[in-house]
XYZ file of C-alpha atoms in Angstrom:
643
model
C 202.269 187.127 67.569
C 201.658 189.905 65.176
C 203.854 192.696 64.257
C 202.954 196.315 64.733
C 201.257 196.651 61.373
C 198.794 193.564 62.022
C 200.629 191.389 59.624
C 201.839 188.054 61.005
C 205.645 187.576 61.037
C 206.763 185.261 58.528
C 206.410 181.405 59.849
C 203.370 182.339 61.847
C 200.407 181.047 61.190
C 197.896 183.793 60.099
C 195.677 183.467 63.493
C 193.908 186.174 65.423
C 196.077 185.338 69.132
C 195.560 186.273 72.174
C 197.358 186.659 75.238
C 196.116 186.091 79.118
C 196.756 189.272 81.194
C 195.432 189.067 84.773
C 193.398 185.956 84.438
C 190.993 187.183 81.210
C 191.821 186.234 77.630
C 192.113 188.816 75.417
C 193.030 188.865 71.878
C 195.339 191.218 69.828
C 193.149 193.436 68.783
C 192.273 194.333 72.460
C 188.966 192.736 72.927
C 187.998 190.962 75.925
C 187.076 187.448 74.797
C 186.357 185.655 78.161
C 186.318 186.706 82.067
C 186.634 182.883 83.301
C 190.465 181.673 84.829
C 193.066 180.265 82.155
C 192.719 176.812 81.810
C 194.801 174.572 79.526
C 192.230 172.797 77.219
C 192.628 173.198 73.532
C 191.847 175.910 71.698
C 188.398 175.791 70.362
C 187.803 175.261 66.512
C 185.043 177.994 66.149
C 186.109 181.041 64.226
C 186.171 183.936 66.269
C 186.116 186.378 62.749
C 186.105 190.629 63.874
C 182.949 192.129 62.940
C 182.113 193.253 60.071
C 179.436 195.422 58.552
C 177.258 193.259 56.252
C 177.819 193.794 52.688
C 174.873 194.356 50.154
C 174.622 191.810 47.054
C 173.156 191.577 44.068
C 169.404 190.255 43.614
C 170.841 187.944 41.483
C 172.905 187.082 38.777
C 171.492 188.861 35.901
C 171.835 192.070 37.548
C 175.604 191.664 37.641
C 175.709 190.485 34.275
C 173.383 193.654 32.968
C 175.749 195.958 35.231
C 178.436 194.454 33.640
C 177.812 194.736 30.457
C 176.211 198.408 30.626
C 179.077 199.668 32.044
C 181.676 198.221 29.578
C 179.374 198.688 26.119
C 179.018 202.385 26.338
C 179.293 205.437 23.887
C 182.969 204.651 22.655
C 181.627 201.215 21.203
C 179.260 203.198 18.789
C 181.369 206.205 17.994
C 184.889 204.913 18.374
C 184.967 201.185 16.836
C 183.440 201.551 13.519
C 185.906 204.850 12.627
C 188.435 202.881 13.951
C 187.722 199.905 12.096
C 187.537 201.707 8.635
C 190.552 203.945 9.393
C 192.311 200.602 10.554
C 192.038 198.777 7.186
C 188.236 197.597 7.476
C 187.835 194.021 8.339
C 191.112 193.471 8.777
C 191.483 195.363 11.909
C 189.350 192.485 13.619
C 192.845 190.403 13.564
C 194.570 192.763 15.906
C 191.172 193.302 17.540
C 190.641 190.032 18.911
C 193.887 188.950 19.496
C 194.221 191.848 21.949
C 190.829 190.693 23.229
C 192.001 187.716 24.637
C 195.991 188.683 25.602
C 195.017 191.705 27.388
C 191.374 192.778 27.370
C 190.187 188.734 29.059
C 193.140 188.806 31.378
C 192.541 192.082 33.147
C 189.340 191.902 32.889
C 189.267 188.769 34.922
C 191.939 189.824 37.381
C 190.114 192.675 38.081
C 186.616 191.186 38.633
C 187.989 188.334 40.760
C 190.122 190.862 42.468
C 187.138 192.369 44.098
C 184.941 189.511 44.289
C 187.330 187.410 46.655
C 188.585 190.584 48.652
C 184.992 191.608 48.920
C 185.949 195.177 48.535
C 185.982 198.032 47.104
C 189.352 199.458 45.150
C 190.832 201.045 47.954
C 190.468 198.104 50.513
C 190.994 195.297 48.575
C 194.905 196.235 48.894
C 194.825 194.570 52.291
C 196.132 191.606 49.819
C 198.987 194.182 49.468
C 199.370 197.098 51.422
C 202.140 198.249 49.209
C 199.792 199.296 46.207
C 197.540 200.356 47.685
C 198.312 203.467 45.692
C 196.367 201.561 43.033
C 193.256 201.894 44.434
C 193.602 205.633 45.381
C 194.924 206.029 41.406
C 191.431 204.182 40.218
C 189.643 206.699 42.498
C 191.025 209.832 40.438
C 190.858 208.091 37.103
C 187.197 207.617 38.150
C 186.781 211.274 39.510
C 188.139 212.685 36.057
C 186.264 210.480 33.523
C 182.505 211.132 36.101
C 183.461 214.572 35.629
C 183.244 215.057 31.851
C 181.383 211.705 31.358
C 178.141 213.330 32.350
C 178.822 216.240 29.896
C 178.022 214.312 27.478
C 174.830 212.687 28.730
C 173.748 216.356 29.230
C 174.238 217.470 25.636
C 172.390 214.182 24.569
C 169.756 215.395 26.604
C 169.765 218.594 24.717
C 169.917 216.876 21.513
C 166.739 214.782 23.186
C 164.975 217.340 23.730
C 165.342 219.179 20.246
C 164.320 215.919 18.424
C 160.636 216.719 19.568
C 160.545 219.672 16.945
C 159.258 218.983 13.829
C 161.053 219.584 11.300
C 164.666 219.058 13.249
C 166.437 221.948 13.933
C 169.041 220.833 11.981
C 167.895 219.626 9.064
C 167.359 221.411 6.150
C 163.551 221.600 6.680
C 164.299 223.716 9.143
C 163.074 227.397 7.992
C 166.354 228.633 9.342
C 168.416 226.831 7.556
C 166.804 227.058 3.987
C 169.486 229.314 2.793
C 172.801 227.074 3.671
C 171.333 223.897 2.235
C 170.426 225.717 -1.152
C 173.598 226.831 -1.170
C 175.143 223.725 -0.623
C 172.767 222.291 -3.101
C 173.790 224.693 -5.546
C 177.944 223.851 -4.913
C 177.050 219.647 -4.416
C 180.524 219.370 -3.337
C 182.791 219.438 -0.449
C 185.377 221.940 -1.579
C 184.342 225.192 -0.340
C 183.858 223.542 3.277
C 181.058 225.039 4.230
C 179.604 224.353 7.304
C 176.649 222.170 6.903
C 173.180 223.023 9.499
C 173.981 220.323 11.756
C 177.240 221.488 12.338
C 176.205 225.169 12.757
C 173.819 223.572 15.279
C 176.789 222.188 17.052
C 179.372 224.844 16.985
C 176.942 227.526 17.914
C 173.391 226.385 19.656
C 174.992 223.787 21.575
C 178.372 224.688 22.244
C 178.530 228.130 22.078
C 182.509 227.429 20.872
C 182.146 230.173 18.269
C 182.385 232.646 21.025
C 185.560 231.839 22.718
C 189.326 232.267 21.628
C 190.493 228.901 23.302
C 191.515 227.256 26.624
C 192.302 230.535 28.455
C 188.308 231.888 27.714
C 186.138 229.435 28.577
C 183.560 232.526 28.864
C 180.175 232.213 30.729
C 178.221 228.807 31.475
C 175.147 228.285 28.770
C 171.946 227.831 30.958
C 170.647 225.418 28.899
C 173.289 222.995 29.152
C 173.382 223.980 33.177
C 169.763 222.573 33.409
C 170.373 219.651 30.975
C 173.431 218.863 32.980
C 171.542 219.219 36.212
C 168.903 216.875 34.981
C 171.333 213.989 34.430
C 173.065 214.318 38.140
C 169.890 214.389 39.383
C 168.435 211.307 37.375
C 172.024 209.313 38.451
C 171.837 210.290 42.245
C 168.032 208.909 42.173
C 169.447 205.850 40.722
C 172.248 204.585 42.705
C 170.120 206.021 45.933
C 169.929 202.855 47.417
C 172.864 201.255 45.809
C 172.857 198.069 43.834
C 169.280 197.565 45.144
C 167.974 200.839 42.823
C 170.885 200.449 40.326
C 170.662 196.979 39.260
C 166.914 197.223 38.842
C 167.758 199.966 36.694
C 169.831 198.174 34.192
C 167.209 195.889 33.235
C 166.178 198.563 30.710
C 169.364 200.785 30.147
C 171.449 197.740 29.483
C 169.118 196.157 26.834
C 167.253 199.385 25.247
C 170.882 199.785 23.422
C 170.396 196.452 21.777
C 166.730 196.945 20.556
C 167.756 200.631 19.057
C 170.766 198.870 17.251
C 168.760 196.286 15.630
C 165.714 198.519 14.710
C 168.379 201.316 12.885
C 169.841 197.969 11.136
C 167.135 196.717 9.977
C 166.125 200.341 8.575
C 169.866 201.481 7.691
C 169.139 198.079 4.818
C 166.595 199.138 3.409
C 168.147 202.487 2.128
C 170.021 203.098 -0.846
C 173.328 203.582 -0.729
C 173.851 201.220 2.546
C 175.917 198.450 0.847
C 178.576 201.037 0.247
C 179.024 202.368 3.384
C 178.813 198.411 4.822
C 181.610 197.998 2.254
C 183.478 201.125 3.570
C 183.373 199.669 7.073
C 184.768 196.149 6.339
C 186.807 195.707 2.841
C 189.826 194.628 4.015
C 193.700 196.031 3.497
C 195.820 193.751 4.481
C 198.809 196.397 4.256
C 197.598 197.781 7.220
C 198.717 195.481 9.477
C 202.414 196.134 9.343
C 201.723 199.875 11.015
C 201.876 199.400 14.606
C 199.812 202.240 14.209
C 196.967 199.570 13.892
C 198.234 197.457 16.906
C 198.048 199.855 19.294
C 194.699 201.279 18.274
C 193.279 197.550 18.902
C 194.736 197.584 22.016
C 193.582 200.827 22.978
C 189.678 200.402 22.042
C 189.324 197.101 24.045
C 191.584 198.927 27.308
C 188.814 201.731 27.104
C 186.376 199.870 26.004
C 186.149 196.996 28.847
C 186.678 200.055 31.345
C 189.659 198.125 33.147
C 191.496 200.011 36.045
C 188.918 202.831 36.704
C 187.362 200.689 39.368
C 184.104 199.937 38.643
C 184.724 196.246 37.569
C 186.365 195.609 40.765
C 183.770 197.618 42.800
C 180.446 195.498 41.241
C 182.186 192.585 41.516
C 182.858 193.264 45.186
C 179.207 192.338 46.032
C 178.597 188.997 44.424
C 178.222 185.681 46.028
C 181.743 184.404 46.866
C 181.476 181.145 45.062
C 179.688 183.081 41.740
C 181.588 181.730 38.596
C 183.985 184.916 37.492
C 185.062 182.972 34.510
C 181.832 182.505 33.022
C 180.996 185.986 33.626
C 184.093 187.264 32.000
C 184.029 185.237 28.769
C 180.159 186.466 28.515
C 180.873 189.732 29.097
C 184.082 190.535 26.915
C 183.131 188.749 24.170
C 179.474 190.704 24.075
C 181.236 194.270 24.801
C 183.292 193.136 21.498
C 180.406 191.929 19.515
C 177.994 194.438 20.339
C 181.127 196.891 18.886
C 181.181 195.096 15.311
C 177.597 195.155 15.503
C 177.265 198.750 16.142
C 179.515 199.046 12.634
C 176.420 198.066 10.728
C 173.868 200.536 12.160
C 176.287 203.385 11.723
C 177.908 202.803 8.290
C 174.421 201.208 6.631
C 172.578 205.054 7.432
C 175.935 207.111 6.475
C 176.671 204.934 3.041
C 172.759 206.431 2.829
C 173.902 210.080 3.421
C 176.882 209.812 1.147
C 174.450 208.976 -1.513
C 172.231 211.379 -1.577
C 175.026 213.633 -1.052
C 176.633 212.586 -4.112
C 180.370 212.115 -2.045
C 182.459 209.257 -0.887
C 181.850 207.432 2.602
C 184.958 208.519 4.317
C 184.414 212.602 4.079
C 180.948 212.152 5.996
C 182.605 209.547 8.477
C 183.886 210.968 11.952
C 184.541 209.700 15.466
C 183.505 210.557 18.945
C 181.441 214.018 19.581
C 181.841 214.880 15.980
C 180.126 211.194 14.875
C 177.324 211.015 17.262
C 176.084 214.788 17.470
C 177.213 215.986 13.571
C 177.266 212.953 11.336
C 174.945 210.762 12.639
C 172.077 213.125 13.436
C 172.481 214.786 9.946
C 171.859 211.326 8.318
C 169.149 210.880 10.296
C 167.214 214.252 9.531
C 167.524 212.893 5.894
C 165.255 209.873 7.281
C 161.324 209.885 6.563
C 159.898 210.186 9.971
C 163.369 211.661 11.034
C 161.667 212.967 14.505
C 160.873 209.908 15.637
C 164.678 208.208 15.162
C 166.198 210.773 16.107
C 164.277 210.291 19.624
C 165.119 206.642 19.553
C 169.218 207.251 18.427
C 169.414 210.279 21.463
C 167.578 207.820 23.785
C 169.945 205.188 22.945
C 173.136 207.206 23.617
C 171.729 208.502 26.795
C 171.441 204.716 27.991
C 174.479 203.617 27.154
C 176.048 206.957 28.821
C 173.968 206.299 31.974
C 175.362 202.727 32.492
C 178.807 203.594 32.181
C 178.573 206.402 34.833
C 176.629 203.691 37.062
C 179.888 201.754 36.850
C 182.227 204.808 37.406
C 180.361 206.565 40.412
C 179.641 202.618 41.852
C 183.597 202.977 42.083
C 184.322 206.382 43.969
C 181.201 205.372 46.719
C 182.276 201.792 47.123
C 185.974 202.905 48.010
C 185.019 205.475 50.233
C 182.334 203.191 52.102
C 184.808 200.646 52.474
C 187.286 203.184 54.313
C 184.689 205.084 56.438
C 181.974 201.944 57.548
C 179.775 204.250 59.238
C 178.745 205.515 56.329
C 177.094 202.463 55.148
C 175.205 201.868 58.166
C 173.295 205.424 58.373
C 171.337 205.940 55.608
C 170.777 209.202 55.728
C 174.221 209.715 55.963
C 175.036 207.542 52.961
C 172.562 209.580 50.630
C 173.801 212.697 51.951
C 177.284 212.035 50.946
C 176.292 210.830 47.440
C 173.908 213.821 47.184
C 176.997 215.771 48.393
C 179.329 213.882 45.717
C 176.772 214.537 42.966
C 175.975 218.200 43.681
C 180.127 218.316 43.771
C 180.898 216.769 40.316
C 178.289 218.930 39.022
C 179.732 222.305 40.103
C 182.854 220.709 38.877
C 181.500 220.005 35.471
C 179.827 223.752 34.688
C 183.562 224.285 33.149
C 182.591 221.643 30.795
C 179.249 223.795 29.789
C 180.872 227.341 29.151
C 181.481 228.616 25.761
C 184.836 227.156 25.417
C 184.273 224.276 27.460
C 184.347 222.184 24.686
C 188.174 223.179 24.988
C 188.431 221.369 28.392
C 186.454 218.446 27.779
C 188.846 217.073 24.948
C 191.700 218.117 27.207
C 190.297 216.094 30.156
C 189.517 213.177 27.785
C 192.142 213.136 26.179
C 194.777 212.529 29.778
C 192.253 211.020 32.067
C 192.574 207.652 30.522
C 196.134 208.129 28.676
C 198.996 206.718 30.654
C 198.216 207.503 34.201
C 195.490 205.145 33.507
C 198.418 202.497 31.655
C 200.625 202.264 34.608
C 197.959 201.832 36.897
C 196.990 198.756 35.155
C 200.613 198.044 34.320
C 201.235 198.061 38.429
C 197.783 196.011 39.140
C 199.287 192.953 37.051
C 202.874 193.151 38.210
C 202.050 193.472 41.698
C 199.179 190.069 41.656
C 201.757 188.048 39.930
C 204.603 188.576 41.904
C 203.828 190.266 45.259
C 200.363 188.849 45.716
C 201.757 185.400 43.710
C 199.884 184.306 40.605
C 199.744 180.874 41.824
C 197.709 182.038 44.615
C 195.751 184.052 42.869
C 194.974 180.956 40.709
C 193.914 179.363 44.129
C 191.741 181.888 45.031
C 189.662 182.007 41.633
C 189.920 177.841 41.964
C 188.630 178.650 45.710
C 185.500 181.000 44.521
C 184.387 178.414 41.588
C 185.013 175.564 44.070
C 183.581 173.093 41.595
C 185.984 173.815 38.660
C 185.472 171.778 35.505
C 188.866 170.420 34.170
C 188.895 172.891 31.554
C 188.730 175.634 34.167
C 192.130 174.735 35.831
C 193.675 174.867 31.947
C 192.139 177.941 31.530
C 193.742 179.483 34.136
C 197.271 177.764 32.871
C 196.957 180.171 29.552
C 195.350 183.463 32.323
C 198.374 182.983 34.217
C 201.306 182.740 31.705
C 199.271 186.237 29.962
C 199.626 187.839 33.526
C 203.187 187.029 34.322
C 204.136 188.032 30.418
C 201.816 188.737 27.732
C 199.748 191.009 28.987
C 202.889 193.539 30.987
C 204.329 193.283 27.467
C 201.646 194.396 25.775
C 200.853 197.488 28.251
C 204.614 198.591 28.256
C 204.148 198.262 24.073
C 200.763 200.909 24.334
C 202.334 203.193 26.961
C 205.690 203.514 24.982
C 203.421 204.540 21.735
C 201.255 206.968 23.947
C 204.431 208.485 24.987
C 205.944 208.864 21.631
C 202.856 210.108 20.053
C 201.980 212.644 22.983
C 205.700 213.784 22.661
C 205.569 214.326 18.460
C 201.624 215.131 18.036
C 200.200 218.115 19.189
C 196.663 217.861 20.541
C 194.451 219.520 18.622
C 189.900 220.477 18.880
C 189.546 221.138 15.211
C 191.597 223.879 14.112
C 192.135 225.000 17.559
C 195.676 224.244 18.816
C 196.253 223.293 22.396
C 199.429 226.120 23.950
C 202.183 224.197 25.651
C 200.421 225.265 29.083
C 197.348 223.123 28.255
C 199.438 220.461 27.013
C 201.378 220.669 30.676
C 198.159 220.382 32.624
C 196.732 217.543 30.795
C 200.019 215.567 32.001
C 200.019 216.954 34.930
C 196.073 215.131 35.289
C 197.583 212.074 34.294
C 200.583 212.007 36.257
C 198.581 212.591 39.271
C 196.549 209.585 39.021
C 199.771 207.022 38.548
C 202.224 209.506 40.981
C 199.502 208.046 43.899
C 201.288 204.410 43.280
C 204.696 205.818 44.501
C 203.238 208.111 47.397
C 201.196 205.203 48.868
C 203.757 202.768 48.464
C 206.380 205.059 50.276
C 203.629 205.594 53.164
C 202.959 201.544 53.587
C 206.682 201.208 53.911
C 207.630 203.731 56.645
C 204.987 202.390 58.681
C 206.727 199.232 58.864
C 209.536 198.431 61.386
C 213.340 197.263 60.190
C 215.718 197.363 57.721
C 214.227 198.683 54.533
C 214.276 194.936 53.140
C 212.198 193.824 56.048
C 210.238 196.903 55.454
C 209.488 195.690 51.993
C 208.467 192.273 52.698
C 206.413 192.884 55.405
C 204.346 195.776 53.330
C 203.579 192.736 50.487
C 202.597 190.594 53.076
C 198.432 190.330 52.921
C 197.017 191.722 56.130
C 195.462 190.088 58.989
C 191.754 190.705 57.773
C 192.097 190.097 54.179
C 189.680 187.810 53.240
C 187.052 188.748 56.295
C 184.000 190.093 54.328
C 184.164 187.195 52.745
C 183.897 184.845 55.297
C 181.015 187.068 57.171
C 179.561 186.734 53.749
C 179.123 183.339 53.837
C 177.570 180.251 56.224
C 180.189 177.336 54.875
C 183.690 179.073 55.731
C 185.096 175.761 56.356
C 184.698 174.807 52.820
C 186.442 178.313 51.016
C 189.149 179.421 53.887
C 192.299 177.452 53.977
C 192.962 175.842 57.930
C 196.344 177.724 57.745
C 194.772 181.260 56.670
C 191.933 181.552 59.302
C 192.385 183.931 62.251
C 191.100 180.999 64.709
C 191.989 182.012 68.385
C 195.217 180.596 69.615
C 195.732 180.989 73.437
C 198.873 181.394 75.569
C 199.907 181.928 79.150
C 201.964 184.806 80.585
C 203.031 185.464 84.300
C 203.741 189.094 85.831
C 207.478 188.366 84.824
C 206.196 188.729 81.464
C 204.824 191.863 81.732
C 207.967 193.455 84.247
C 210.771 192.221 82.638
C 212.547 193.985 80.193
C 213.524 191.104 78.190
C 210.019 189.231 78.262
C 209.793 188.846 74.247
C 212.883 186.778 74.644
C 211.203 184.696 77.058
C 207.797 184.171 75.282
C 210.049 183.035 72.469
C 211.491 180.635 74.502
């Protein structure tokens, strides 16, 4: 018998009963299963699964992989890693690097993606395993919603930037009529000590952004049009896309998954034939081993391959949610992780080769033209590569590079938000038209949403946003997601279900998961208490700061608040699973970890040999018994069916 929630009692065999009332058979869920008289014979061994609306999958394996790998190698691996990686002591930051690679980054990664491809679901409904984090899920859903909602922002200014690189000369470069006067000057001082504002920053600050005209957080001051259209563009570009779902989407990332690549090589190859690239190669790797005594260095590691695998927002468990159920999630996350991480050390050399160029003809060391994030890849970078002959034509192939690897990475973020709501409303999937009305509705919303991001000082609330969407709200989600597999969930049978999907596992595959499990039971909550204790202690002593701008307490407030919203949906949820429950508030507990009756159900309407994946104990196989009208009168008639 089941309990009010749909969970079996403890002892019971997970099976779908039913019960004989009047002479038909019908099961617990209140579906007639027969009209014919009881009879005694045994019950029958065909699974009698509920219905379930069929699941799309991916055209094949590559697409998955190319998803995969588009969604984790995105902008931060160009403009974050190689700053990092100089700042960090140059090649000696790798150490830390990789050693967080495969304690945390491989562990989550892979809990994550076989997560959702055994639950076949998306990160709301996969919690059926546990209905007491559930909270997860809806905490990966605003993670998602905040990073989709600046995330695009940037796609639209590289679209800006895109279309400017079609004027000849570049509007930022000093061949630029406009700008004759500030690079004479400049020419004239050859040094850095006045700090004047160079052309491509004055194209920044005031073309683009428009931040010259406001005061600060509290005057963001009107939208700029051109960004409006620009940013229009892009929602309009990703809602064609991901129209038809993985079908459109993974077709897609046959070119916006690889273009990266060919753009990387092509600037190296260029960046070494320039004078002056050896130094800033040099710059990016000489090693100080001094470094790594600053836990400073530690927790930057950790941080860059968090962000950069994109673990907990969602998207890893929603794309892995519609592969085959016996496709090889090991494999895939070895591939993966390790070629996020290289394609990061490669990026190094195409960045540092073309800037050790522009601190050469600039006459100054490396590290004053060096920068990270906005300030590297629409200042630095495009002012090295107006000093370029034939600068138009990389500066098209740089702009279309970043606007691939931005597209990929929203793929992954918006494949999150629609999986988890068509998992939780199933209509939804089986109308079309209603399915591409709600993501036309969802992109039309984010970009209404996002014309903050475009203002004057929008720039303002773009760094605030990115600086708390993915701080610790984003930690303790994670934090939770590996606590509650290992112990509520049980990490030995999670390490049965993986075993389960791979079927055929290799010797070294069962070892492998000796060293996964012993990093999710210890290393790995170690390691994400170590970064959430040094985000706390730096968010408490550091103020945040936009260049000389200073963020007022207020700002500072709401930027928690962002971030305390996503986690605060752990305890909410997890309070709501256990007052629907029945008993004392132990029993309560145990039966909210307790996986639900139809965990496990997509995938076995996903696939033809369910006697080979399911476990005889865990099917819900009909299991009949007899009641008389005693049953059914008497007060006391759950005493009696016990007996």
């Amino acid at each position: 018998m089941q309990d009010e929630s749909g969970k079996a009692p403890p002892g019971t065999p997970t099976t779908q009963d039913s019960v004989h009332k009047n002479g038909h058979a019908v099961s617990q869920n209140g579906h007639n299963r027969t009209q014919t008289p009881v009879d005694s014979r045994p019950p029958s061994p065909v699974l009698n699964l509920p219905t379930t609306i069929p699941r799309e999958q991916w055209g094949g394996k590559y697409e998955f992989l190319l998803s995969c790998i588009g969604y984790c190698v995105g902008l931060a691996n160009v403009w974050r890693f190689p700053y990092l990686c100089y700042r960090n002591g140059g090649g000696v930051f790798l150490i830390p690097y990789f050693i967080m690679l495969f304690v945390t980054g491989v562990p989550l990664f892979l809990m994550e993606l076989s997560l959702g491809q055994y639950g076949a679901a998306g990160p709301i409904t996969v919690w059926k395993c546990c209905p007491l984090l559930k909270g997860i899920g809806i905490g990966m859903l605003c993670v998602s919603t905040l990073v989709c909602l600046y995330y695009n922002v940037i796609i639209a200014w590289t679209f800006y930037y895109l279309g400017s690189s079609f004027q000849s000369p570049l509007p930022w470069s000093c061949d630029a009529v406009a700008n004759a006067a500030l690079c004479s000057n400049e020419t004239e001082g050859n040094n850095y000590t006045t700090k004047k504002l160079s052309p491509t920053e004055i194209f920044w600050n005031e073309r683009v952004l428009g931040v010259v005209n406001s005061e600060g957080l509290h005057d963001p001051g009107p939208v700029r049009w051109q960004l409006a259209l620009c940013l229009l563009a892009a929602w309009v570009i990703i809602f064609l896309c991901m129209l038809k779902g993985i079908r459109s989407s993974g077709k897609v990332v046959y070119v916006t998954a690889t273009f990266p690549y060919f753009v990387l090589i092509v600037l190296i190859i260029r960046g070494a034939t320039l004078e002056g690239s050896l130094q800033g190669v040099a710059f990016y790797l000489t090693p100080d081993w001094a470094r790594l005594a600053s836990a400073q260095v530690w927790n930057d590691a950790a941080s860059q391959i968090f962000y950069s695998l994109g673990i907990g927002v969602g998207g890893l468990l929603s794309m892995a949610s519609y592969n085959k159920f016996d496709n090889n999630v090991i494999r895939d996350t070895i591939v993966i992780t390790i070629g996020n991480c290289g394609t990061s050390f490669f990026s190094g050399f195409a960045i540092f080769s073309i800037l050790g160029h522009m601190a050469w003809r600039k006459g100054v060391a490396v590290g004053d033209v060096a920068d990270t994030g906005p300030g590297l890849a629409f200042v630095a970078y495009p002012e090295a590569l107006a000093l370029l002959p034939g600068s138009v034509f990389w500066s098209i192939l740089f702009f279309l590079m970043l606007f691939m690897l931005g597209v990929d990475t929203l793929f992954g973020n918006m494949e999150g938000i629609t999986t988890a709501v068509l998992d939780e409303f199933p209509q939804l999937r089986q109308n079309t038209l209603l399915k591409s009305l709600f993501l036309a509705a969802l992109c039309f919303t984010f970009y209404l949403m996002g014309l903050l991001l475009i203002t004057d000082g929008g720039i303002y609330w773009f760094t605030l946003i990115d600086s708390f969407s993915t701080s610790f709200g984003l930690i303790i989600i994670t934090l939770f997601m590996c606590l509650g597999i290992s112990f509520f969930y049980g990490v030995n049978q999670f390490c049965q279900d993986i075993v389960d999907m791979i079927r055929h596992c290799p010797p070294w595959c069962t070892k492998v998961l000796l060293y996964f499990k012993a990093c999710w039971v210890f290393f790995t909550p170690f390691l994400l208490l170590f970064i959430l204790t040094f985000i706390f202690l730096e968010m408490y002593n550091t103020p945040l700061h936009y260049g000389s701008y200073e963020y007022p307490m207020w700002g500072k407030a709401l930027g928690v608040c962002m971030a305390t919203t996503c986690c605060i949906q752990i305890l909410i949820w997890g309070i709501v699973a256990i007052s629907k429950e029945t008993g004392t508030l132990k029993d309560r507990f145990q039966k909210s970890i307790r996986p639900l009756n139809s965990w496990r159900v997509n995938n076995l309407n996903n696939t033809g040999r369910v006697e080979e994946r399911v476990e005889p104990e865990r099917v819900e196989a009909p299991f009949t018994v007899t009641l008389t009208d005693m049953d059914f009168t008497a007060m006391t008639w759950e005493v009696g069916s016990q007996a």
